Coordinates of C-alpha atoms and ligand atoms in Angstrom, one line a residue:
M152 CA -19.1 -0.7 21.0
T153 CA -22.0 0.0 23.4
E154 CA -21.7 -0.8 27.1
D155 CA -23.9 -3.7 28.3
S156 CA -24.2 -3.4 32.1
T157 CA -25.1 -7.1 32.4
R158 CA -21.8 -8.2 30.8
P159 CA -18.8 -9.1 33.0
V160 CA -16.0 -6.5 32.6
L161 CA -12.4 -7.7 32.2
R162 CA -9.8 -5.0 33.1
D163 CA -6.1 -5.1 33.4
R164 CA -4.2 -3.5 36.4
F165 CA -4.0 -0.2 34.5
G166 CA -7.8 0.0 34.2
R167 CA -7.8 -0.8 30.5
R168 CA -10.9 -2.8 29.5
I169 CA -9.9 -6.0 27.7
R170 CA -12.6 -6.9 25.1
Y171 CA -10.7 -8.3 22.2
L172 CA -9.3 -11.8 21.6
R173 CA -7.2 -12.8 18.6
L174 CA -7.5 -16.5 18.1
S175 CA -4.8 -18.1 15.9
V176 CA -6.7 -20.9 14.2
T177 CA -3.7 -22.5 12.6
S178 CA -0.1 -21.8 12.0
A179 CA -0.4 -23.1 8.4
C180 CA -0.6 -20.7 5.4
Q181 CA -0.6 -21.3 1.6
L182 CA 1.6 -18.2 1.2
D183 CA 5.2 -17.8 2.5
C184 CA 5.6 -14.0 2.8
F185 CA 9.3 -13.4 3.4
Y186 CA 8.7 -10.8 6.2
C187 CA 6.2 -13.0 8.0
T188 CA 8.2 -16.2 8.5
P189 CA 11.6 -16.9 7.0
R190 CA 11.2 -19.4 4.2
G191 CA 11.2 -23.0 5.4
R192 CA 11.0 -22.0 9.0
D193 CA 7.4 -23.2 9.4
G194 CA 5.6 -26.2 7.9
T195 CA 2.8 -25.6 5.5
A196 CA 0.8 -28.5 6.8
R197 CA -1.6 -28.0 9.7
S198 CA 0.6 -28.7 12.7
A199 CA -0.4 -31.7 14.9
T200 CA -0.1 -29.3 17.9
C201 CA -2.7 -26.9 16.6
L202 CA -5.8 -26.7 18.7
K203 CA -8.9 -28.4 17.3
S204 CA -12.2 -26.5 16.6
E205 CA -13.8 -27.8 19.8
H206 CA -10.9 -26.3 21.8
L207 CA -11.1 -23.0 19.9
I208 CA -14.8 -22.8 20.7
R209 CA -14.1 -23.6 24.4
A210 CA -11.5 -20.8 24.4
A211 CA -14.1 -18.4 22.9
E212 CA -16.7 -19.4 25.5
A213 CA -14.3 -18.9 28.4
A214 CA -13.1 -15.6 27.0
A215 CA -16.7 -14.4 26.6
R216 CA -17.6 -15.5 30.1
V217 CA -15.0 -13.2 31.5
G218 CA -15.7 -10.2 29.3
I219 CA -14.3 -10.6 25.8
E220 CA -16.7 -9.4 23.2
K221 CA -14.8 -9.3 19.9
I222 CA -12.9 -12.2 18.4
R223 CA -10.6 -12.1 15.4
L224 CA -9.6 -15.3 13.7
T225 CA -6.1 -15.2 12.4
G226 CA -3.1 -17.4 11.9
G227 CA -1.4 -18.7 9.7
E228 CA -4.3 -18.5 7.3
P229 CA -7.5 -18.9 9.2
L230 CA -9.7 -19.4 6.2
A231 CA -7.6 -22.4 5.1
A232 CA -8.4 -24.2 8.3
P233 CA -10.7 -27.2 7.9
G234 CA -14.3 -26.5 9.0
I235 CA -13.7 -22.7 9.2
T236 CA -17.3 -21.8 8.2
E237 CA -18.8 -24.0 11.0
L238 CA -16.2 -22.6 13.5
V239 CA -17.2 -19.0 12.6
G240 CA -20.9 -19.9 13.2
R241 CA -20.2 -21.6 16.5
I242 CA -18.0 -18.8 17.8
R243 CA -20.6 -16.2 16.6
A244 CA -23.2 -18.0 18.6
V245 CA -21.2 -17.9 21.9
P246 CA -23.2 -15.7 24.3
G247 CA -21.5 -12.4 24.8
V248 CA -19.5 -12.5 21.5
S249 CA -20.8 -9.5 19.5
T250 CA -18.3 -9.4 16.6
V251 CA -16.3 -12.1 14.8
L252 CA -13.7 -11.0 12.3
A253 CA -10.9 -12.6 10.3
T254 CA -7.5 -11.5 9.0
T255 CA -6.8 -13.3 5.8
N256 CA -4.6 -13.5 2.7
G257 CA -7.9 -13.5 0.7
L258 CA -7.3 -16.7 -1.2
A259 CA -10.4 -18.5 0.0
L260 CA -12.8 -15.6 -0.2
E261 CA -13.8 -16.2 -3.7
T262 CA -15.6 -19.4 -2.6
L263 CA -16.1 -18.7 1.2
A264 CA -17.1 -15.1 1.5
V265 CA -20.8 -15.8 1.1
P266 CA -20.9 -18.9 3.4
L267 CA -18.8 -17.1 6.0
R268 CA -21.1 -14.1 5.9
R269 CA -24.1 -16.4 6.3
A270 CA -22.3 -18.1 9.2
G271 CA -22.0 -14.8 11.0
L272 CA -18.6 -13.4 10.1
D273 CA -18.8 -9.6 10.4
G274 CA -15.7 -8.6 8.4
V275 CA -12.3 -9.4 7.0
N276 CA -9.0 -7.6 6.9
V277 CA -7.3 -8.7 3.6
S278 CA -3.5 -8.5 3.2
L279 CA -2.5 -6.9 0.0
D280 CA 1.0 -5.5 -0.3
T281 CA 1.2 -5.0 -4.1
L282 CA -0.9 -4.9 -7.2
S283 CA 2.0 -6.2 -9.4
P284 CA 1.7 -9.9 -10.1
A285 CA 5.5 -10.3 -10.3
R286 CA 6.0 -8.5 -6.9
F287 CA 3.2 -10.5 -5.4
A288 CA 5.0 -13.7 -6.4
A289 CA 8.3 -12.4 -5.1
I290 CA 6.8 -11.4 -1.7
T291 CA 4.6 -14.4 -1.1
G292 CA 6.3 -17.2 -3.2
S293 CA 3.0 -17.7 -5.1
S294 CA 1.5 -16.3 -8.4
V295 CA -2.0 -15.9 -7.0
L296 CA -2.6 -12.1 -7.0
E297 CA -5.6 -12.3 -9.3
K298 CA -7.3 -14.8 -7.0
V299 CA -6.8 -12.5 -4.0
L300 CA -8.3 -9.6 -6.0
R301 CA -11.3 -11.8 -7.0
G302 CA -11.6 -12.7 -3.3
I303 CA -11.7 -9.0 -2.3
D304 CA -14.5 -8.5 -4.9
A305 CA -16.4 -11.5 -3.5
A306 CA -16.0 -10.2 0.0
L307 CA -17.4 -6.8 -1.0
G308 CA -20.3 -8.5 -2.8
S309 CA -21.1 -10.7 0.2
G310 CA -21.8 -7.8 2.6
L311 CA -18.8 -8.5 4.8
S312 CA -17.0 -5.4 6.1
V313 CA -13.7 -5.3 4.3
K314 CA -10.4 -3.5 5.0
L315 CA -7.0 -3.9 3.5
N316 CA -3.6 -4.4 5.3
A317 CA -0.5 -3.4 3.3
V318 CA 2.9 -3.9 4.9
M319 CA 5.3 -1.2 3.7
L320 CA 8.5 -2.8 2.3
R321 CA 11.4 -0.6 1.5
N322 CA 12.6 -0.9 -2.1
I323 CA 9.9 -3.5 -2.7
N324 CA 6.6 -1.7 -2.6
D325 CA 7.4 1.8 -1.2
D326 CA 6.8 3.2 -4.8
E327 CA 3.4 1.6 -5.0
L328 CA 1.7 3.0 -1.9
P329 CA -0.2 5.6 -3.9
A330 CA -1.4 2.9 -6.4
L331 CA -2.6 0.8 -3.4
A332 CA -4.3 3.8 -1.9
R333 CA -6.0 4.6 -5.3
Y334 CA -7.1 1.0 -5.6
A335 CA -8.5 1.1 -2.0
R336 CA -10.3 4.4 -2.7
S337 CA -11.9 3.2 -5.9
H338 CA -13.2 0.2 -4.1
G339 CA -14.4 2.2 -1.1
L340 CA -11.9 0.3 1.1
F341 CA -10.1 1.5 4.2
V342 CA -6.4 0.6 3.8
R343 CA -4.0 0.4 6.7
F344 CA -0.4 0.8 5.8
I345 CA 1.7 -1.1 8.3
E346 CA 5.3 -0.5 9.3
R347 CA 7.3 -3.7 8.9
M348 CA 8.3 -5.3 12.2
G349 CA 11.3 -7.5 12.2
P350 CA 14.5 -8.4 14.0
V351 CA 15.8 -5.2 15.7
S352 CA 18.7 -5.1 13.2
E353 CA 16.2 -4.7 10.4
M354 CA 13.7 -2.4 12.1
A355 CA 15.8 0.6 11.4
R356 CA 15.2 -0.1 7.7
S357 CA 11.5 -0.1 8.0
F358 CA 9.7 2.2 5.6
T359 CA 8.1 4.5 8.1
R360 CA 4.6 6.1 8.4
A361 CA 6.3 9.6 8.1
E362 CA 7.9 8.6 4.8
A363 CA 4.7 7.1 3.5
L364 CA 2.6 10.1 4.4
E365 CA 5.0 12.3 2.4
V366 CA 4.8 10.0 -0.7
L367 CA 1.0 9.7 -0.4
R368 CA 0.4 13.4 0.1
A369 CA 2.6 14.3 -2.9
D370 CA 0.5 11.9 -5.1
L371 CA -3.0 12.1 -3.7
G372 CA -3.2 15.6 -2.3
P373 CA -4.0 16.7 1.3
L374 CA -4.7 13.8 3.7
E375 CA -6.4 15.3 6.7
P376 CA -5.7 13.8 10.1
L377 CA -8.7 12.4 11.9
E378 CA -9.4 11.8 15.6
V379 CA -8.4 8.3 16.9
D380 CA -11.3 5.9 16.7
P381 CA -11.5 4.4 20.3
E382 CA -12.4 1.1 18.8
H383 CA -9.1 1.0 16.9
P384 CA -6.6 3.0 19.0
H385 CA -3.6 1.5 17.2
V386 CA -4.7 3.0 13.8
E387 CA -3.8 6.6 12.9
R388 CA -6.5 7.8 10.5
F389 CA -6.5 10.2 7.6
A390 CA -9.2 11.4 5.3
L391 CA -9.3 12.4 1.6
E392 CA -12.8 13.8 1.0
A393 CA -15.1 10.9 2.0
W394 CA -12.4 8.2 1.8
Q395 CA -10.3 7.2 4.8
M396 CA -7.0 5.4 5.2
G397 CA -4.7 4.7 8.1
F398 CA -1.3 3.8 9.4
I399 CA -0.3 1.1 11.9
S400 CA 3.2 2.1 13.0
P401 CA 4.6 -0.3 15.5
V402 CA 8.2 0.7 14.7
T403 CA 7.9 4.5 15.1
T404 CA 4.9 4.9 17.3
N405 CA 4.0 3.2 20.6
F406 CA 0.2 2.7 20.7
C407 CA 0.2 0.2 23.6
A408 CA -1.7 2.6 25.9
G409 CA -5.0 1.8 24.3
C410 CA -4.4 -2.0 24.0
D411 CA -7.5 -4.0 24.7
K412 CA -6.3 -7.4 23.4
L413 CA -5.4 -10.9 24.4
R414 CA -4.1 -13.5 22.0
L415 CA -4.3 -17.3 21.9
T416 CA -1.6 -19.0 19.8
S417 CA -2.5 -21.9 17.5
D418 CA -0.9 -24.3 20.0
G419 CA -2.9 -23.0 22.9
R420 CA -0.6 -20.4 24.6
L421 CA -2.4 -17.4 26.0
M422 CA -0.4 -14.2 25.3
T423 CA -1.0 -10.6 26.4
C424 CA 1.1 -9.0 23.6
L425 CA 2.7 -9.8 20.3
A426 CA 6.0 -8.9 21.8
Q427 CA 5.7 -11.2 24.8
T428 CA 8.4 -13.7 25.1
R429 CA 7.0 -16.0 27.7
S430 CA 3.4 -17.3 27.9
A431 CA 1.3 -19.9 29.7
S432 CA -0.1 -22.9 27.8
I433 CA -3.8 -23.4 28.4
A434 CA -4.0 -26.3 25.8
D435 CA -4.6 -28.9 28.5
L436 CA -7.4 -26.9 30.1
L437 CA -9.0 -26.4 26.7
R438 CA -9.0 -30.2 26.1
D439 CA -10.7 -30.8 29.5
P440 CA -14.4 -30.0 29.5
A441 CA -14.4 -30.1 33.3
A442 CA -11.8 -27.3 33.6
Q443 CA -14.1 -24.4 33.0
R444 CA -13.3 -22.6 36.2
E445 CA -9.5 -22.9 35.7
L446 CA -9.9 -21.8 32.1
D447 CA -11.9 -18.7 33.1
A448 CA -9.3 -18.0 35.8
S449 CA -6.4 -18.2 33.2
F450 CA -8.0 -15.6 31.0
R451 CA -8.5 -13.3 34.0
R452 CA -4.9 -13.9 35.1
A453 CA -3.6 -13.1 31.6
A454 CA -5.5 -9.8 31.5
A455 CA -4.2 -8.9 35.0
S456 CA -0.6 -9.6 33.9
K457 CA -0.7 -7.4 30.8
S458 CA 2.3 -4.9 30.7
F459 CA 1.4 -1.3 30.0
A460 CA 3.6 -1.2 27.0
S461 CA 6.1 -3.3 25.1
A462 CA 9.5 -2.4 23.8
T463 CA 9.7 -3.9 20.3
C464 CA 8.0 -6.7 18.6
D465 CA 9.9 -9.7 17.2
P466 CA 7.3 -11.1 14.8
W467 CA 9.0 -14.3 13.8
G468 CA 6.4 -16.3 15.6
M469 CA 3.6 -14.4 13.8
R470 CA 2.0 -17.4 12.2
R471 CA 1.7 -19.3 15.5
I472 CA 0.9 -16.3 17.6
G473 CA -1.5 -14.9 14.9
G474 CA -0.8 -11.5 13.4
Ligands
SAM651 N1 -2.7 -15.1 6.7 C1 -3.4 -14.0 7.2 C2 -3.0 -12.8 6.3 O1 -2.3 -12.9 5.3 O2 -3.5 -11.7 6.6 C3 -3.3 -13.7 8.6 C4 -2.0 -13.8 9.3 S1 -0.9 -12.6 9.0 C5 0.4 -13.0 10.1 C6 -1.6 -11.1 9.7 C7 -1.1 -9.8 9.4 O3 0.2 -9.7 9.9 C8 -1.0 -9.6 7.9 O4 -1.7 -8.4 7.5 C9 0.5 -9.4 7.6 O5 0.8 -8.6 6.6 C10 1.0 -8.9 9.0 N2 2.4 -9.1 9.2 C11 3.1 -10.3 9.1 N3 4.4 -10.1 9.3 C12 4.5 -8.8 9.6 C13 5.7 -8.0 9.9 N4 6.9 -8.5 9.9 N5 5.5 -6.7 10.1 C14 4.2 -6.1 10.0 N6 3.1 -6.9 9.7 C15 3.3 -8.2 9.5

């Protein structure tokens, strides 16, 4: 991202520049991935407490006024939220917002990729943990793998930038990482293999980046380490000829030092980290058009209060916080 000297700069007390807001558009999702939210723990209907589009836009405006440049829509499933195409267009038009991205399960891309691209969406990260229909159904609770794969094709055809997210699940998809890598390579996609976060008792069982690297190298050949991309300091990158892939390793690596993010939960709580346990609600400020100054101040306060690093993440609030 290029520096713009006319833009406000938001820094935390460690001097890190905070440019990136993850906006959880809804806590609802059509899928029920067992590692994301324990079955039945969250409703699948859009919660009454979720922020409305106008409040999300107000959040984006306030964030941009204080220095945020990049916004990722997440959830829950952001592309299942009513009015998502219009929301993307409105957020992309906010002065100072240079990039709007979404993290998605891919189910809506078959129909929405083109309209979203036209509305100004820059790219999507699509979650894909398996290429086996039976495993997909076991992981997500739904037999819709083919629809996700068609969604990925539609996204590639629409001109969106597309990446894949694959959570590594011991004894579930750990034997399939090379197949996922080959799928990504054949589609020209950057895949990020993610260590599974969970309750501390389960973290020790996470399939690690080191284990995955061994399996992938044995199958694909030499994967050459690359320099960290300063835009994505949490991703460890490797190259195989012209193709690249990466690891996000929250269990075995601490990559907090380069963190440039704030998060807004679907019910309007401003968070400085996925691992944070307490957070301030700005929902009332977002509902009050006259509260612009307080709203801007709450974003500045949140940035100022960021910890340098977190211990571990408990992701059970992932849908509400936004993964
Ligand atoms: N519904 C969207 C999706 O499927 O990508 C966005 C929300 S989801 C919470 C965002 C990302 O968080 C997904 O890539 C998902 O795989 C990841 N995620 C969820 N639970 C996780 C966990 N326990 N450990 C690591 N990643 C997780």
